[in-house]
Coordinates of C-alpha atoms and ligand atoms in Angstrom, one line a residue:
X28 CA 8.0 -35.9 26.7
X29 CA 5.9 -39.1 26.5
X30 CA 4.3 -39.5 23.1
X31 CA 1.4 -41.5 21.9
X32 CA 1.9 -44.9 20.0
X33 CA 1.1 -43.1 16.8
X34 CA 4.2 -41.0 17.1
X35 CA 6.4 -43.7 18.5
X36 CA 5.4 -46.1 15.7
X37 CA 6.2 -43.5 13.1
X38 CA 9.5 -42.9 14.8
X39 CA 10.3 -46.6 14.7
X40 CA 9.3 -46.7 11.0
X41 CA 11.7 -43.8 10.1
X42 CA 14.4 -45.2 12.4
X43 CA 14.4 -48.5 10.5
X44 CA 14.5 -46.7 7.2
X45 CA 17.3 -44.4 8.4
X46 CA 19.4 -47.4 9.7
X47 CA 19.0 -49.5 6.6
X48 CA 19.0 -46.9 3.8
X49 CA 20.7 -43.7 5.0
X50 CA 23.2 -44.8 7.8
X51 CA 25.5 -47.0 5.7
X52 CA 26.3 -44.0 3.3
X53 CA 26.7 -41.2 5.9
X54 CA 30.5 -41.6 6.2
X55 CA 31.1 -41.7 2.5
X56 CA 28.9 -38.6 1.8
X57 CA 30.9 -36.7 4.4
X58 CA 34.4 -37.9 3.2
X59 CA 33.7 -37.5 -0.5
X60 CA 31.4 -34.4 -0.2
X61 CA 28.9 -36.0 -2.6
X62 CA 25.2 -35.2 -2.6
X63 CA 23.1 -38.2 -1.8
X64 CA 21.1 -38.3 -5.0
X65 CA 20.2 -41.9 -4.4
X66 CA 18.4 -41.0 -1.2
X67 CA 15.9 -38.5 -2.8
X68 CA 13.6 -41.1 -4.4
X69 CA 13.5 -43.0 -1.2
X70 CA 12.8 -40.1 0.9
X71 CA 10.1 -39.1 -1.6
X72 CA 8.4 -42.6 -1.5
X73 CA 8.3 -42.4 2.2
X74 CA 6.4 -39.1 1.8
X75 CA 9.2 -37.0 3.5
X76 CA 9.4 -34.4 0.7
X77 CA 6.0 -32.9 1.1
X78 CA 5.3 -33.1 4.8
X79 CA 3.9 -29.7 5.3
X80 CA 1.8 -29.5 2.2
X81 CA -1.7 -31.0 1.6
X82 CA -2.3 -34.1 -0.6
X83 CA -4.1 -32.0 -3.2
X84 CA -0.7 -30.4 -4.0
X85 CA 1.2 -33.7 -3.8
X86 CA 2.2 -33.5 -0.2
X87 CA 1.6 -35.8 2.8
X88 CA 0.5 -33.0 5.3
X89 CA 1.6 -34.5 8.5
X90 CA 1.6 -32.4 11.7
X91 CA 4.7 -30.6 12.7
X92 CA 5.5 -33.0 15.5
X93 CA 5.6 -35.8 13.0
X94 CA 7.8 -33.9 10.7
X95 CA 10.2 -33.0 13.6
X96 CA 10.4 -36.8 14.4
X97 CA 11.3 -37.5 10.8
X98 CA 14.1 -34.8 10.7
X99 CA 15.3 -36.0 14.1
X100 CA 15.5 -39.6 13.1
X101 CA 17.2 -39.1 9.7
X102 CA 19.7 -36.6 11.2
X103 CA 20.4 -39.2 14.0
X104 CA 22.3 -41.1 11.3
X105 CA 23.2 -38.5 8.8
X106 CA 23.2 -34.7 9.4
X107 CA 23.6 -34.0 5.7
X108 CA 20.5 -35.7 4.7
X109 CA 18.7 -34.1 7.6
X110 CA 19.5 -30.6 6.5
X111 CA 18.5 -31.4 2.9
X112 CA 15.2 -32.5 4.2
X113 CA 14.7 -29.5 6.6
X114 CA 15.6 -26.8 4.0
X115 CA 13.4 -28.3 1.4
X116 CA 10.3 -28.8 3.5
X117 CA 10.4 -25.8 5.9
X118 CA 12.0 -23.3 3.8
X119 CA 10.7 -23.9 0.3
X120 CA 7.5 -26.0 0.2
X121 CA 6.0 -24.4 3.3
X122 CA 6.1 -20.7 2.2
X123 CA 4.9 -21.5 -1.3
X124 CA 2.0 -23.3 0.3
X125 CA 1.2 -20.6 2.9
X126 CA 1.9 -17.5 0.8
X127 CA 1.2 -18.7 -2.7
X128 CA -1.9 -18.2 -4.7
X129 CA -3.9 -21.3 -5.8
X130 CA -2.2 -21.1 -9.2
X131 CA 1.3 -21.0 -7.7
X132 CA 0.5 -23.9 -5.4
X133 CA -0.8 -26.0 -8.3
X134 CA 2.1 -25.0 -10.6
X135 CA 5.1 -25.2 -8.2
X136 CA 4.2 -27.6 -5.4
X137 CA 3.5 -31.0 -7.0
X138 CA 7.0 -31.4 -8.6
X139 CA 8.7 -30.8 -5.3
X140 CA 6.1 -32.5 -3.1
X141 CA 5.9 -36.0 -4.4
X142 CA 7.5 -35.3 -7.7
X143 CA 11.0 -36.1 -6.3
X144 CA 12.5 -32.6 -7.0
X145 CA 14.0 -30.4 -4.4
X146 CA 13.4 -26.8 -3.4
X147 CA 15.6 -24.2 -2.0
X148 CA 15.4 -20.8 0.0
X149 CA 17.6 -17.9 -1.0
X150 CA 17.7 -15.2 1.8
X151 CA 21.3 -14.7 2.8
X152 CA 23.7 -12.5 0.9
X153 CA 27.2 -11.4 1.2
X154 CA 26.9 -8.7 4.0
X155 CA 23.3 -9.7 4.8
X156 CA 23.1 -12.7 7.0
X157 CA 21.8 -11.9 10.5
X158 CA 20.7 -8.4 9.0
X159 CA 18.4 -10.0 6.5
X160 CA 16.8 -6.6 6.0
X161 CA 20.1 -5.5 4.5
X162 CA 19.3 -7.4 1.2
X163 CA 20.9 -5.8 -1.8
X164 CA 19.5 -8.0 -4.5
X165 CA 17.0 -5.8 -6.5
X166 CA 13.9 -6.5 -8.5
X167 CA 12.8 -3.8 -10.8
X168 CA 9.3 -3.8 -12.3
X169 CA 8.9 -3.5 -16.1
X170 CA 5.3 -3.7 -17.2
X171 CA 4.1 -7.0 -15.8
X172 CA 7.6 -8.4 -15.3
X173 CA 10.3 -8.2 -12.7
X174 CA 14.0 -8.0 -13.5
X175 CA 16.1 -9.5 -10.7
X176 CA 19.8 -8.8 -10.1
X177 CA 22.0 -9.8 -7.3
X178 CA 23.7 -12.7 -5.4
X179 CA 22.7 -15.0 -2.6
X180 CA 25.2 -17.1 -0.8
X181 CA 25.2 -20.3 1.5
X182 CA 22.1 -21.6 -0.1
X183 CA 21.2 -25.2 0.8
X184 CA 20.1 -27.4 -2.2
X185 CA 21.2 -24.6 -4.6
X186 CA 22.8 -26.8 -7.1
X187 CA 20.3 -29.7 -6.8
X188 CA 17.1 -27.8 -6.4
X189 CA 14.7 -27.1 -9.3
X190 CA 12.5 -24.5 -7.4
X191 CA 13.7 -21.5 -5.5
X192 CA 12.2 -18.7 -3.4
X193 CA 14.1 -15.5 -2.9
X194 CA 14.0 -12.1 -1.7
X195 CA 14.8 -8.7 -3.5
X196 CA 14.4 -5.0 -2.7
X197 CA 11.6 -3.6 -4.7
X198 CA 11.3 -0.2 -2.9
X199 CA 14.5 0.9 -1.3
X200 CA 12.8 3.8 0.5
X201 CA 10.7 1.5 2.5
X202 CA 13.5 -0.6 4.3
X203 CA 12.4 -4.1 5.3
X204 CA 8.8 -3.2 4.0
X205 CA 10.4 -2.7 0.5
X206 CA 11.5 -6.4 0.2
X207 CA 9.4 -8.8 -1.9
X208 CA 9.6 -12.6 -2.3
X209 CA 9.7 -14.4 -5.7
X210 CA 9.5 -18.0 -7.0
X211 CA 12.0 -18.9 -9.6
X212 CA 12.7 -22.2 -11.7
X213 CA 16.4 -23.0 -12.2
X214 CA 16.5 -22.9 -15.9
X215 CA 15.7 -19.2 -16.3
X216 CA 18.1 -17.3 -18.5
X217 CA 20.5 -15.2 -16.3
X218 CA 19.9 -17.4 -13.2
X219 CA 23.2 -19.3 -12.5
X220 CA 24.3 -21.4 -9.6
X221 CA 27.7 -20.4 -8.3
X222 CA 30.6 -21.8 -6.4
X223 CA 29.8 -24.8 -4.1
X224 CA 31.1 -24.3 -0.6
X225 CA 33.8 -26.6 0.8
X226 CA 32.2 -26.9 4.2
X227 CA 33.5 -28.2 7.7
X228 CA 30.4 -30.2 8.2
X229 CA 27.2 -31.4 6.6
X230 CA 29.4 -32.1 3.7
X231 CA 27.0 -34.3 1.8
X232 CA 24.6 -31.4 1.6
X233 CA 24.9 -28.9 -1.2
X234 CA 25.5 -25.2 -0.3
X235 CA 26.3 -22.7 -3.0
X236 CA 25.8 -19.3 -4.4
X237 CA 22.9 -18.1 -6.5
X238 CA 23.6 -15.4 -9.1
X239 CA 20.8 -13.4 -10.8
X240 CA 21.9 -11.5 -13.8
X241 CA 18.9 -9.6 -15.3
X242 CA 16.6 -12.5 -14.5
X243 CA 13.2 -11.9 -15.9
X244 CA 10.1 -13.3 -14.2
X245 CA 6.4 -12.6 -14.6
X246 CA 4.5 -10.7 -11.8
X247 CA 2.5 -14.0 -11.4
X248 CA 5.7 -15.5 -9.8
X249 CA 5.8 -12.9 -7.0
X250 CA 5.2 -14.7 -3.8
X251 CA 2.7 -12.6 -1.7
X252 CA 2.3 -8.9 -1.8
X253 CA 4.9 -6.3 -2.9
X254 CA 6.8 -5.3 0.2
X255 CA 5.7 -8.5 2.1
X256 CA 8.8 -10.6 1.5
X257 CA 10.7 -9.8 4.6
X258 CA 7.8 -10.7 6.9
X259 CA 7.0 -13.8 4.9
X260 CA 10.6 -15.0 5.3
X261 CA 10.7 -14.3 9.0
X262 CA 7.5 -16.3 9.5
X263 CA 9.1 -19.1 7.4
X264 CA 12.1 -19.0 9.7
X265 CA 10.0 -19.4 12.8
X266 CA 8.9 -22.8 11.5
X267 CA 12.4 -23.5 9.9
X268 CA 13.9 -23.2 13.5
X269 CA 11.8 -26.2 14.7
X270 CA 13.4 -28.3 12.0
X271 CA 16.9 -27.0 12.8
X272 CA 16.2 -27.9 16.5
X273 CA 15.2 -31.3 15.2
X274 CA 18.5 -31.6 13.3
X275 CA 20.4 -30.6 16.4
X276 CA 18.5 -33.1 18.4
X277 CA 18.9 -35.9 16.1
X278 CA 22.7 -35.2 15.8
X279 CA 22.9 -35.1 19.7
X280 CA 21.1 -38.5 19.9
X281 CA 23.5 -39.9 17.4
X282 CA 26.4 -38.8 19.5
X283 CA 24.9 -40.4 22.6
X284 CA 24.2 -43.6 20.6
X285 CA 27.8 -43.9 19.8
X286 CA 29.1 -43.1 23.3
X287 CA 26.8 -45.8 24.8
X288 CA 27.9 -48.4 22.3
X289 CA 31.5 -47.6 22.9
X290 CA 31.2 -47.6 26.6
X291 CA 29.4 -50.9 26.7
X292 CA 31.8 -52.6 24.2
X293 CA 35.2 -51.2 25.3
X294 CA 37.8 -51.7 28.2
X295 CA 40.4 -49.5 29.6
X296 CA 43.0 -50.9 31.9
X297 CA 41.1 -54.1 32.1
X298 CA 37.9 -52.3 33.2
X299 CA 34.9 -51.8 31.1
X300 CA 34.6 -48.2 30.2
X301 CA 30.9 -48.3 31.2
X302 CA 31.9 -49.3 34.8
X303 CA 33.6 -46.0 35.4
X304 CA 31.6 -43.6 37.4
X305 CA 32.9 -40.5 35.7
X306 CA 31.7 -41.9 32.3
X307 CA 28.4 -42.8 33.7
X308 CA 28.0 -39.3 35.1
X309 CA 28.8 -37.8 31.7
X310 CA 26.3 -40.2 29.9
X311 CA 23.6 -39.1 32.4
X312 CA 24.3 -35.4 31.7
X313 CA 24.3 -35.8 27.9
X314 CA 21.0 -37.8 28.1
X315 CA 19.4 -35.1 30.3
X316 CA 20.4 -32.3 27.8
X317 CA 18.9 -34.4 24.9
X318 CA 15.6 -35.0 26.8
X319 CA 15.3 -31.3 27.5
X320 CA 16.0 -30.4 23.9
X321 CA 13.4 -33.0 22.8
X322 CA 10.9 -31.3 25.0
X323 CA 11.7 -27.9 23.6
X324 CA 11.4 -29.1 20.0
X325 CA 8.2 -31.0 20.4
X326 CA 6.7 -28.2 22.4
X327 CA 7.4 -25.8 19.6
X328 CA 6.0 -28.2 17.1
X329 CA 2.8 -28.6 19.2
X330 CA 2.4 -24.8 19.6
X331 CA 2.8 -24.3 15.8
X332 CA 0.1 -26.9 15.1
X333 CA -2.2 -25.4 17.8
X334 CA -2.2 -22.1 16.0
X335 CA -0.6 -20.1 18.9
X336 CA 2.2 -17.8 18.3
X337 CA 5.4 -19.8 18.6
X338 CA 8.2 -17.5 17.7
X339 CA 9.8 -17.6 21.1
X340 CA 9.3 -21.4 21.5
X341 CA 10.9 -22.1 18.1
X342 CA 13.8 -19.9 18.9
X343 CA 14.2 -21.6 22.2
X344 CA 13.9 -25.0 20.6
X345 CA 16.6 -24.3 18.0
X346 CA 19.0 -22.6 20.5
X347 CA 18.7 -25.3 23.2
X348 CA 18.9 -28.2 20.8
X349 CA 22.0 -26.7 19.0
X350 CA 23.8 -26.2 22.3
X351 CA 22.7 -29.7 23.5
X352 CA 24.1 -31.0 20.2
X353 CA 27.3 -29.3 20.7
X354 CA 27.5 -30.6 24.3
X355 CA 26.6 -34.1 23.4
X356 CA 29.1 -34.4 20.6
X357 CA 31.9 -32.9 22.5
X358 CA 31.5 -35.1 25.6
X359 CA 30.8 -38.2 23.4
X360 CA 34.1 -37.6 21.6
X361 CA 35.7 -37.3 25.1
X362 CA 34.2 -40.5 26.2
X363 CA 35.7 -42.3 23.2
X364 CA 39.1 -40.6 23.7
X365 CA 41.5 -41.1 20.9
X366 CA 39.0 -43.4 19.0
X367 CA 36.5 -40.5 19.0
X368 CA 39.1 -38.3 17.2
X369 CA 39.1 -40.6 14.2
X370 CA 36.8 -41.4 11.4
X371 CA 36.1 -44.9 12.7
X372 CA 33.3 -43.5 14.7
X373 CA 30.7 -41.0 13.7
X374 CA 31.1 -38.6 16.7
X375 CA 33.8 -36.6 15.0
X376 CA 31.5 -36.0 12.0
X377 CA 28.6 -35.1 14.3
X378 CA 30.7 -32.7 16.2
X379 CA 31.5 -30.9 12.8
X380 CA 28.0 -31.2 11.5
X381 CA 26.2 -29.8 14.5
X382 CA 28.1 -26.5 14.5
X383 CA 25.8 -25.4 11.6
X384 CA 22.9 -25.6 14.0
X385 CA 24.4 -22.6 16.0
X386 CA 24.8 -20.6 12.7
X387 CA 22.1 -21.4 10.1
X388 CA 18.6 -19.9 10.2
X389 CA 19.7 -17.3 12.7
X390 CA 22.9 -17.6 14.9
X391 CA 22.6 -18.5 18.6
X392 CA 23.0 -14.7 19.4
X393 CA 20.0 -13.9 17.1
X394 CA 17.9 -16.6 18.9
X395 CA 18.6 -14.9 22.2
X396 CA 17.6 -11.6 20.7
X397 CA 14.4 -13.1 19.4
X398 CA 13.6 -14.7 22.6
X399 CA 14.2 -11.6 24.8
X400 CA 12.3 -9.4 22.2
X401 CA 9.2 -11.6 22.4
X402 CA 9.5 -11.6 26.3
X403 CA 9.7 -7.9 26.4
X404 CA 6.8 -7.5 24.0
X405 CA 4.8 -9.8 26.1
X406 CA 3.5 -11.5 23.0
X407 CA 4.3 -15.2 23.8
Ligands
FAD14 C1 25.7 -24.9 5.9 C2 24.9 -23.6 5.8 C3 23.6 -23.6 5.1 C4 22.9 -22.5 5.0 N1 21.7 -22.5 4.3 C5 21.1 -21.4 4.0 C6 19.9 -21.4 3.1 O1 19.5 -22.5 2.6 N2 19.3 -20.2 2.8 C7 19.8 -19.0 3.3 O2 19.2 -18.0 3.0 N3 20.9 -18.9 4.1 C8 21.5 -20.1 4.4 N4 22.6 -20.1 5.3 C9 23.1 -18.9 5.8 C10 22.8 -18.7 7.3 O3 21.4 -18.5 7.5 C11 23.7 -17.4 7.8 O4 24.8 -17.9 7.9 C12 23.1 -17.0 9.2 O5 21.9 -16.4 9.1 C13 24.2 -16.0 9.9 O6 24.5 -15.0 9.0 P1 26.1 -14.7 8.7 O7 26.7 -16.0 8.6 O8 26.2 -13.8 7.7 O9 26.6 -14.1 10.1 P2 26.7 -12.6 10.5 O10 25.4 -11.9 10.4 O11 27.8 -12.1 9.7 O12 27.2 -12.7 12.0 C14 28.5 -12.8 12.4 C15 28.6 -12.9 13.9 O13 27.9 -11.6 14.5 C16 26.8 -12.0 15.3 N5 25.8 -11.0 15.2 C17 25.3 -10.5 14.0 N6 24.3 -9.6 14.2 C18 24.2 -9.6 15.6 C19 23.3 -8.8 16.4 N7 22.4 -8.0 16.0 N8 23.5 -9.0 17.8 C20 24.3 -9.9 18.2 N9 25.2 -10.6 17.5 C21 25.1 -10.4 16.1 C22 26.4 -13.3 14.9 O14 25.7 -14.0 15.9 C23 27.7 -14.0 14.5 O15 28.2 -14.5 15.7 C24 23.4 -21.3 5.5 C25 24.6 -21.2 6.2 C26 25.3 -22.4 6.3 C27 26.7 -22.3 7.1

């Protein structure tokens, strides 16, 4: 997709920042599994922590295409930093802005949009991943308070976030319509962050359990109407899938960058690797996959901003870009041969990182179900 100068200039700005400030740390974050605390003030300064929120609440309120480009360019050099950004913006700041009251926006958004703090989204539970309506966490109303009990797992930014949104069953008899969303601050009594996951990829990002043990919150921290939580979180995931698409796209581009650099610089049997036709064919195929993924992601972003229903397009963007990322990193590693199998080059890290895109925010199988459901309904 050909973009205007406005977008390409923005891409260049983020690319330069990513290369100078993020890329030099990517291997260390992965190897040592350390969270990039040092990146957060820099991302904040660039306005990347409040991208989907208006200025009156501390954000920068760019359009979704600009946001997708930012996630793409950061992920091109560091997937871990990419997912930190994606989860924070799409999954925490966005739903608080869209579903929150004026008081909730004023109270909760400024610290995480411009204030340098991070947000987190707790939907998944042991036994309730794809089946998010199978939530077991409960919230029982006592006067004007709610008492929350339960466990959430695989939560991005869990140990490092200050603001969380989560779902709990408030009326079991109503199924998905008996699930309500809540906003929580991390220092509440009974709210504990659990074990951090030792992951295959995105190892610089933080993924951990949330435990709620009689956590008491006021009704004013309910996000949206009683029983509206499941729907709110599904709407949130529609947008989140654009950013996971951008994460997969950036990782795919990072793999191609590496394969191109290697093919240009290396020789095999006295012949430059780039001169071999089979390598050229493979580079062309990777590039074609990436270009198609870019079109999917940007089209979904444009659809979201136009106000049209974009559920099918965002599922397609995530699914296609995830699979393009898998393809690109697999074949980039093959082009590098034994070198690709080492930590000297980023492709092996990208190969591990990109797998998350086929799992998080709905697996590839769930995206196919979403796409066909929308087709059969004839809604988009
Ligand atoms: C690194 C990482 C970060 C994450 N961050 C967050 C986060 O910030 N917040 C959050 O809430 N969650 C997060 N998650 C959880 C993630 O969203 C879930 O892993 C995802 O929704 C899939 O759920 P599951 O892993 O329980 O898989 P399951 O639902 O157990 O699925 C297992 C397999 O069965 C298939 N399957 C399941 N149901 C169907 C069906 N109906 N039809 C066809 N196939 C099906 C799946 O596609 C998959 O192949 C994260 C996960 C990871 C790995």
